[in-house]
Amino acid sequence: MSEVIKNRYEFTVLFEVKNGNPNGDPDAGNMPRIDPETGYGIVTDVCLKRKIRNYIETVKEDCTGYRIYIKDGVPLERSDREAFTYLGVSDEKEAQSRKEEIDVKIRDFMCKNFFDIRTFGAVMTTFVKAKLNCGQVRGPVQIGFARSVDRVVQQEIAITRVVATTEKDAAKKETEMGRKYIIPYALYRVDGYISSNLAKKTTGFSEDDLELFWNAVINMFEHEHSAARGNMAVRDLIVFKHDSEFGNCPAYKLFETVSVSRKDESNPPRSFNDYIVTIEEKAIPAGVELIRKI
């Protein structure tokens, strides 16, 4: 594995949805998430990180150093106990008694083996219960909620099926009715942060990990297509690379250099080409490099 990253980064991702539900809200009948006060669409950080994890799992196929900790069908405790086995610890009680000896070793084992812990960090309940400091790992990569550039319109679409569900239903009717929710079109923006200081001190997030992460962001929807989500794609990845570990300016100043506007305010947007992405490069301070990944 390559050396740990030495530069701080900020990044902005623009992604779109066409005739789909990018992130359903289980508290609202799985309707697309919106800010109820403004009408802007929302996609949670949890949703986006799930896509990134799935991409890593797809391309790396659980190879050494690139396993996924938060994985469908695998209890977290099972993965936690691999660290106990590696260090010859039988249970939480023994772990607590050997706390000073094994705390850092457990953290290093989990970070070395699981890409998502090395990247995003994790809360590992087994170790928390054992009162080990390694139970909570703060990752160097942090992503916020995505927000749509414009207000979104939620549409409820009635659908039919030509076959009944049960024999009893078949005696009464020939078809079934259902509903699905879509957003005709929306462009979302999400900002993120990468701390080389946390990578150095805690997880060991490396230059190779960083390149893999960029690829995962760019392709996070490419292996996640479904009828429910419609057409989703990452359309732009704008990266700000500082020439130092702690950075050369506040993150918000860099994010403010990126603006997205509509070409025609009189018509609702229906494609990425309806927008203009502008970066005020003169406002980017010395010591920060602008990189367009797409």
Tab-separated table of C-alpha atoms in Angstrom:
chain	number	residue	atom	x	y	z
A	1	MET	CA	0.000	0.000	0.000
A	2	SER	CA	1.223	3.528	-0.832
A	3	GLU	CA	2.082	6.220	1.702
A	4	VAL	CA	-0.503	8.085	3.757
A	5	ILE	CA	-1.916	11.222	2.121
A	6	LYS	CA	-0.111	14.446	2.983
A	7	ASN	CA	-2.498	17.046	1.552
A	8	ARG	CA	-5.837	18.393	2.689
A	9	TYR	CA	-8.682	18.283	0.170
A	10	GLU	CA	-12.168	19.664	-0.287
A	11	PHE	CA	-14.442	18.518	-3.076
A	12	THR	CA	-17.810	19.241	-4.646
A	13	VAL	CA	-19.901	16.617	-6.427
A	14	LEU	CA	-22.787	17.349	-8.783
A	15	PHE	CA	-25.106	14.460	-9.591
A	16	GLU	CA	-28.476	14.186	-11.287
A	17	VAL	CA	-31.623	12.090	-11.201
A	18	LYS	CA	-34.077	11.686	-14.066
A	19	ASN	CA	-37.529	10.209	-13.469
A	20	GLY	CA	-36.486	8.462	-10.285
A	21	ASN	CA	-36.394	8.522	-6.509
A	22	PRO	CA	-32.792	9.180	-5.432
A	23	ASN	CA	-33.336	8.623	-1.704
A	24	GLY	CA	-36.720	7.606	-0.298
A	25	ASP	CA	-37.862	8.709	3.151
A	26	PRO	CA	-39.223	5.722	5.146
A	27	ASP	CA	-41.086	8.143	7.424
A	28	ALA	CA	-42.987	9.550	4.439
A	29	GLY	CA	-44.028	6.423	2.548
A	30	ASN	CA	-40.678	6.323	0.733
A	31	MET	CA	-41.308	9.626	-1.031
A	32	PRO	CA	-38.171	11.477	-2.171
A	33	ARG	CA	-36.642	13.427	0.690
A	34	ILE	CA	-37.234	17.174	0.682
A	35	ASP	CA	-36.697	20.130	2.966
A	36	PRO	CA	-40.340	20.834	3.937
A	37	GLU	CA	-39.694	24.548	4.438
A	38	THR	CA	-38.037	25.247	1.098
A	39	GLY	CA	-38.977	22.388	-1.227
A	40	TYR	CA	-35.366	21.581	-2.096
A	41	GLY	CA	-34.460	17.917	-2.479
A	42	ILE	CA	-32.192	16.116	-0.035
A	43	VAL	CA	-30.029	13.009	-0.321
A	44	THR	CA	-28.448	11.837	2.929
A	45	ASP	CA	-24.764	11.231	3.488
A	46	VAL	CA	-25.648	7.673	4.515
A	47	CYS	CA	-27.173	7.025	1.091
A	48	LEU	CA	-24.137	8.360	-0.766
A	49	LYS	CA	-21.653	6.454	1.374
A	50	ARG	CA	-23.652	3.281	0.743
A	51	LYS	CA	-23.165	3.748	-3.009
A	52	ILE	CA	-19.434	4.288	-2.506
A	53	ARG	CA	-19.148	1.205	-0.309
A	54	ASN	CA	-21.027	-0.879	-2.868
A	55	TYR	CA	-18.704	0.263	-5.649
A	56	ILE	CA	-15.616	-0.651	-3.623
A	57	GLU	CA	-17.087	-4.046	-2.820
A	58	THR	CA	-17.908	-4.611	-6.497
A	59	VAL	CA	-14.480	-3.748	-7.900
A	60	LYS	CA	-12.335	-5.117	-5.066
A	61	GLU	CA	-14.411	-8.222	-4.253
A	62	ASP	CA	-13.393	-8.317	-0.590
A	63	CYS	CA	-9.681	-8.531	-1.341
A	64	THR	CA	-7.240	-7.976	1.519
A	65	GLY	CA	-7.310	-4.413	2.805
A	66	TYR	CA	-10.464	-3.476	0.896
A	67	ARG	CA	-13.217	-5.280	2.730
A	68	ILE	CA	-16.365	-3.389	3.701
A	69	TYR	CA	-17.337	-3.164	7.371
A	70	ILE	CA	-20.933	-1.959	6.987
A	71	LYS	CA	-22.070	-4.689	4.636
A	72	ASP	CA	-25.464	-6.156	3.855
A	73	GLY	CA	-26.156	-9.345	5.801
A	74	VAL	CA	-22.987	-9.294	7.918
A	75	PRO	CA	-23.487	-8.388	11.613
A	76	LEU	CA	-20.959	-5.815	12.786
A	77	GLU	CA	-20.113	-7.944	15.812
A	78	ARG	CA	-18.812	-10.691	13.521
A	79	SER	CA	-16.293	-8.327	11.956
A	80	ASP	CA	-15.381	-6.830	15.337
A	81	ARG	CA	-14.516	-10.233	16.747
A	82	GLU	CA	-12.004	-10.828	13.967
A	83	ALA	CA	-9.789	-8.303	15.757
A	84	PHE	CA	-10.210	-10.203	19.032
A	85	THR	CA	-9.244	-13.443	17.304
A	86	TYR	CA	-6.223	-11.817	15.652
A	87	LEU	CA	-4.970	-10.567	19.035
A	88	GLY	CA	-5.915	-13.698	20.972
A	89	VAL	CA	-8.649	-12.007	23.021
A	90	SER	CA	-11.513	-14.262	24.114
A	91	ASP	CA	-14.196	-11.723	25.061
A	92	GLU	CA	-14.992	-8.131	26.082
A	93	LYS	CA	-13.973	-8.752	29.689
A	94	GLU	CA	-10.477	-9.839	28.699
A	95	ALA	CA	-10.280	-6.957	26.227
A	96	GLN	CA	-11.030	-4.493	29.003
A	97	SER	CA	-8.370	-5.991	31.252
A	98	ARG	CA	-5.808	-5.689	28.421
A	99	LYS	CA	-7.011	-2.264	27.290
A	100	GLU	CA	-3.686	-0.448	27.324
A	101	GLU	CA	-2.005	-3.258	25.404
A	102	ILE	CA	-4.556	-3.852	22.648
A	103	ASP	CA	-6.461	-0.592	22.141
A	104	VAL	CA	-4.345	0.823	19.328
A	105	LYS	CA	-3.708	-2.638	17.858
A	106	ILE	CA	-7.443	-3.249	17.438
A	107	ARG	CA	-7.942	0.117	15.761
A	108	ASP	CA	-5.029	-0.494	13.403
A	109	PHE	CA	-6.312	-3.980	12.538
A	110	MET	CA	-9.774	-2.684	11.656
A	111	CYS	CA	-8.438	0.258	9.651
A	112	LYS	CA	-5.977	-1.931	7.762
A	113	ASN	CA	-8.598	-4.505	6.768
A	114	PHE	CA	-11.739	-2.427	6.116
A	115	PHE	CA	-11.672	0.309	3.496
A	116	ASP	CA	-14.772	2.103	4.772
A	117	ILE	CA	-13.378	2.365	8.311
A	118	ARG	CA	-10.097	3.674	6.907
A	119	THR	CA	-12.080	6.213	4.875
A	120	PHE	CA	-15.200	7.247	6.787
A	121	GLY	CA	-14.436	5.959	10.274
A	122	ALA	CA	-16.922	3.888	12.287
A	123	VAL	CA	-18.583	3.260	15.613
A	124	MET	CA	-17.721	-0.324	16.581
A	125	THR	CA	-20.181	-1.275	19.297
A	126	THR	CA	-18.359	-4.391	20.490
A	127	PHE	CA	-15.338	-2.304	21.426
A	128	VAL	CA	-17.463	0.502	22.876
A	129	LYS	CA	-19.137	-1.997	25.205
A	130	ALA	CA	-15.690	-3.184	26.262
A	131	LYS	CA	-14.885	0.465	27.080
A	132	LEU	CA	-12.046	0.597	24.573
A	133	ASN	CA	-11.083	3.917	23.033
A	134	CYS	CA	-10.806	2.273	19.625
A	135	GLY	CA	-14.587	1.775	19.522
A	136	GLN	CA	-15.034	5.136	17.829
A	137	VAL	CA	-12.841	5.975	14.857
A	138	ARG	CA	-13.190	9.316	13.099
A	139	GLY	CA	-12.411	8.947	9.419
A	140	PRO	CA	-10.544	11.481	7.286
A	141	VAL	CA	-13.279	11.617	4.627
A	142	GLN	CA	-16.483	13.392	5.606
A	143	ILE	CA	-19.517	14.007	3.387
A	144	GLY	CA	-22.576	16.117	4.159
A	145	PHE	CA	-26.159	15.951	2.883
A	146	ALA	CA	-26.672	16.626	-0.806
A	147	ARG	CA	-29.138	19.386	-1.682
A	148	SER	CA	-30.800	20.046	-5.012
A	149	VAL	CA	-29.805	23.171	-6.899
A	150	ASP	CA	-33.473	24.015	-7.494
A	151	ARG	CA	-36.718	23.124	-5.782
A	152	VAL	CA	-37.969	19.682	-6.740
A	153	VAL	CA	-41.410	18.376	-7.681
A	154	GLN	CA	-42.459	15.037	-6.227
A	155	GLN	CA	-44.735	13.094	-8.560
A	156	GLU	CA	-46.855	10.142	-7.507
A	157	ILE	CA	-47.261	7.761	-10.440
A	158	ALA	CA	-49.997	5.118	-10.530
A	159	ILE	CA	-48.870	1.781	-11.966
A	160	THR	CA	-50.674	-1.468	-12.800
A	161	ARG	CA	-49.730	-5.132	-12.897
A	162	VAL	CA	-51.458	-7.678	-15.142
A	163	VAL	CA	-51.551	-10.449	-12.540
A	164	ALA	CA	-53.117	-10.735	-9.082
A	165	THR	CA	-51.098	-11.576	-5.978
A	166	THR	CA	-53.088	-14.520	-4.574
A	167	GLU	CA	-55.545	-17.130	-5.840
A	168	LYS	CA	-58.258	-15.405	-3.797
A	169	ASP	CA	-57.495	-12.072	-5.441
A	170	ALA	CA	-57.440	-13.681	-8.880
A	171	ALA	CA	-61.055	-14.751	-8.463
A	172	LYS	CA	-62.082	-11.112	-7.969
A	173	LYS	CA	-59.783	-9.124	-10.247
A	174	GLU	CA	-57.291	-9.517	-13.054
A	175	THR	CA	-54.919	-6.679	-12.254
A	176	GLU	CA	-53.278	-4.975	-9.285
A	177	MET	CA	-52.703	-1.270	-8.732
A	178	GLY	CA	-49.634	0.306	-7.205
A	179	ARG	CA	-47.833	3.619	-6.844
A	180	LYS	CA	-44.297	4.908	-7.123
A	181	TYR	CA	-42.721	8.301	-6.525
A	182	ILE	CA	-40.376	10.104	-8.866
A	183	ILE	CA	-38.644	13.421	-9.352
A	184	PRO	CA	-38.774	14.325	-13.079
A	185	TYR	CA	-35.352	15.945	-12.897
A	186	ALA	CA	-33.051	17.341	-10.247
A	187	LEU	CA	-29.398	18.281	-10.015
A	188	TYR	CA	-27.887	17.803	-6.560
A	189	ARG	CA	-24.759	19.228	-4.988
A	190	VAL	CA	-22.793	17.747	-2.093
A	191	ASP	CA	-19.580	19.040	-0.545
A	192	GLY	CA	-16.965	16.920	1.186
A	193	TYR	CA	-13.728	17.116	3.140
A	194	ILE	CA	-10.567	15.018	3.395
A	195	SER	CA	-8.205	15.502	6.348
A	196	SER	CA	-4.629	14.355	5.894
A	197	ASN	CA	-4.085	14.983	9.599
A	198	LEU	CA	-6.709	12.398	10.584
A	199	ALA	CA	-5.348	10.014	7.961
A	200	LYS	CA	-1.878	10.298	9.503
A	201	LYS	CA	-2.954	10.114	13.141
A	202	THR	CA	-5.739	7.568	12.967
A	203	THR	CA	-6.645	5.463	9.938
A	204	GLY	CA	-3.712	5.418	7.499
A	205	PHE	CA	-5.825	6.522	4.507
A	206	SER	CA	-3.330	6.379	1.640
A	207	GLU	CA	-2.729	7.881	-1.795
A	208	ASP	CA	-3.975	4.635	-3.360
A	209	ASP	CA	-7.087	4.827	-1.189
A	210	LEU	CA	-7.641	8.387	-2.353
A	211	GLU	CA	-7.513	7.462	-6.042
A	212	LEU	CA	-9.886	4.579	-5.422
A	213	PHE	CA	-12.213	6.924	-3.545
A	214	TRP	CA	-12.318	9.370	-6.478
A	215	ASN	CA	-13.159	6.515	-8.830
A	216	ALA	CA	-15.872	5.342	-6.449
A	217	VAL	CA	-17.426	8.809	-6.313
A	218	ILE	CA	-17.418	9.179	-10.094
A	219	ASN	CA	-18.934	5.718	-10.610
A	220	MET	CA	-21.085	5.368	-7.491
A	221	PHE	CA	-24.336	5.093	-9.474
A	222	GLU	CA	-23.002	2.994	-12.367
A	223	HIS	CA	-23.619	-0.346	-10.644
A	224	GLU	CA	-26.712	0.800	-8.725
A	225	HIS	CA	-29.231	1.212	-11.533
A	226	SER	CA	-32.820	0.315	-10.718
A	227	ALA	CA	-36.291	1.192	-11.967
A	228	ALA	CA	-37.023	2.982	-8.684
A	229	ARG	CA	-34.017	5.318	-8.960
A	230	GLY	CA	-34.464	6.149	-12.628
A	231	ASN	CA	-31.333	7.498	-14.290
A	232	MET	CA	-28.710	8.761	-11.864
A	233	ALA	CA	-25.213	9.917	-12.750
A	234	VAL	CA	-22.352	11.965	-11.359
A	235	ARG	CA	-21.858	14.897	-13.718
A	236	ASP	CA	-19.006	16.802	-12.104
A	237	LEU	CA	-16.335	16.247	-9.453
A	238	ILE	CA	-14.442	19.386	-8.495
A	239	VAL	CA	-11.445	18.885	-6.203
A	240	PHE	CA	-9.440	21.459	-4.266
A	241	LYS	CA	-5.990	20.196	-3.268
A	242	HIS	CA	-4.037	22.139	-0.649
A	243	ASP	CA	-0.250	21.990	-0.749
A	244	SER	CA	-0.130	21.399	3.008
A	245	GLU	CA	-1.466	19.079	5.688
A	246	PHE	CA	-3.649	21.651	7.436
A	247	GLY	CA	-4.783	23.635	4.412
A	248	ASN	CA	-4.283	27.148	3.095
A	249	CYS	CA	-7.755	28.659	3.550
A	250	PRO	CA	-11.165	27.885	5.061
A	251	ALA	CA	-13.198	25.301	3.169
A	252	TYR	CA	-16.214	27.579	2.725
A	253	LYS	CA	-14.166	30.035	0.657
A	254	LEU	CA	-13.382	27.283	-1.823
A	255	PHE	CA	-16.952	25.998	-1.954
A	256	GLU	CA	-18.163	29.550	-2.625
A	257	THR	CA	-16.070	29.669	-5.803
A	258	VAL	CA	-18.350	27.010	-7.310
A	259	SER	CA	-21.751	28.217	-8.497
A	260	VAL	CA	-24.461	26.444	-10.466
A	261	SER	CA	-27.122	28.446	-12.316
A	262	ARG	CA	-29.922	27.804	-14.766
A	263	LYS	CA	-29.527	28.892	-18.380
A	264	ASP	CA	-33.250	29.623	-18.707
A	265	GLU	CA	-35.189	30.463	-15.555
A	266	SER	CA	-38.518	30.407	-17.413
A	267	ASN	CA	-38.493	26.647	-18.079
A	268	PRO	CA	-38.105	23.793	-15.572
A	269	PRO	CA	-34.749	22.007	-15.903
A	270	ARG	CA	-34.784	18.566	-17.477
A	271	SER	CA	-31.090	17.888	-18.120
A	272	PHE	CA	-27.602	18.816	-16.957
A	273	ASN	CA	-27.272	20.923	-20.098
A	274	ASP	CA	-29.886	23.282	-18.667
A	275	TYR	CA	-27.290	24.433	-16.117
A	276	ILE	CA	-24.040	26.372	-16.164
A	277	VAL	CA	-21.292	25.409	-13.698
A	278	THR	CA	-18.964	28.312	-12.967
A	279	ILE	CA	-15.753	28.260	-10.930
A	280	GLU	CA	-14.263	31.594	-9.901
A	281	GLU	CA	-10.656	30.523	-10.245
A	282	LYS	CA	-9.265	33.964	-9.375
A	283	ALA	CA	-10.774	33.622	-5.892
A	284	ILE	CA	-8.845	30.409	-5.203
A	285	PRO	CA	-5.863	31.362	-3.013
A	286	ALA	CA	-2.239	30.445	-3.590
A	287	GLY	CA	-1.342	26.986	-2.401
A	288	VAL	CA	-4.649	25.435	-3.523
A	289	GLU	CA	-4.870	23.520	-6.794
A	290	LEU	CA	-8.147	23.150	-8.687
A	291	ILE	CA	-8.637	19.699	-10.237
A	292	ARG	CA	-11.595	18.737	-12.463
A	293	LYS	CA	-11.993	14.965	-12.264
A	294	ILE	CA	-14.732	14.771	-14.910
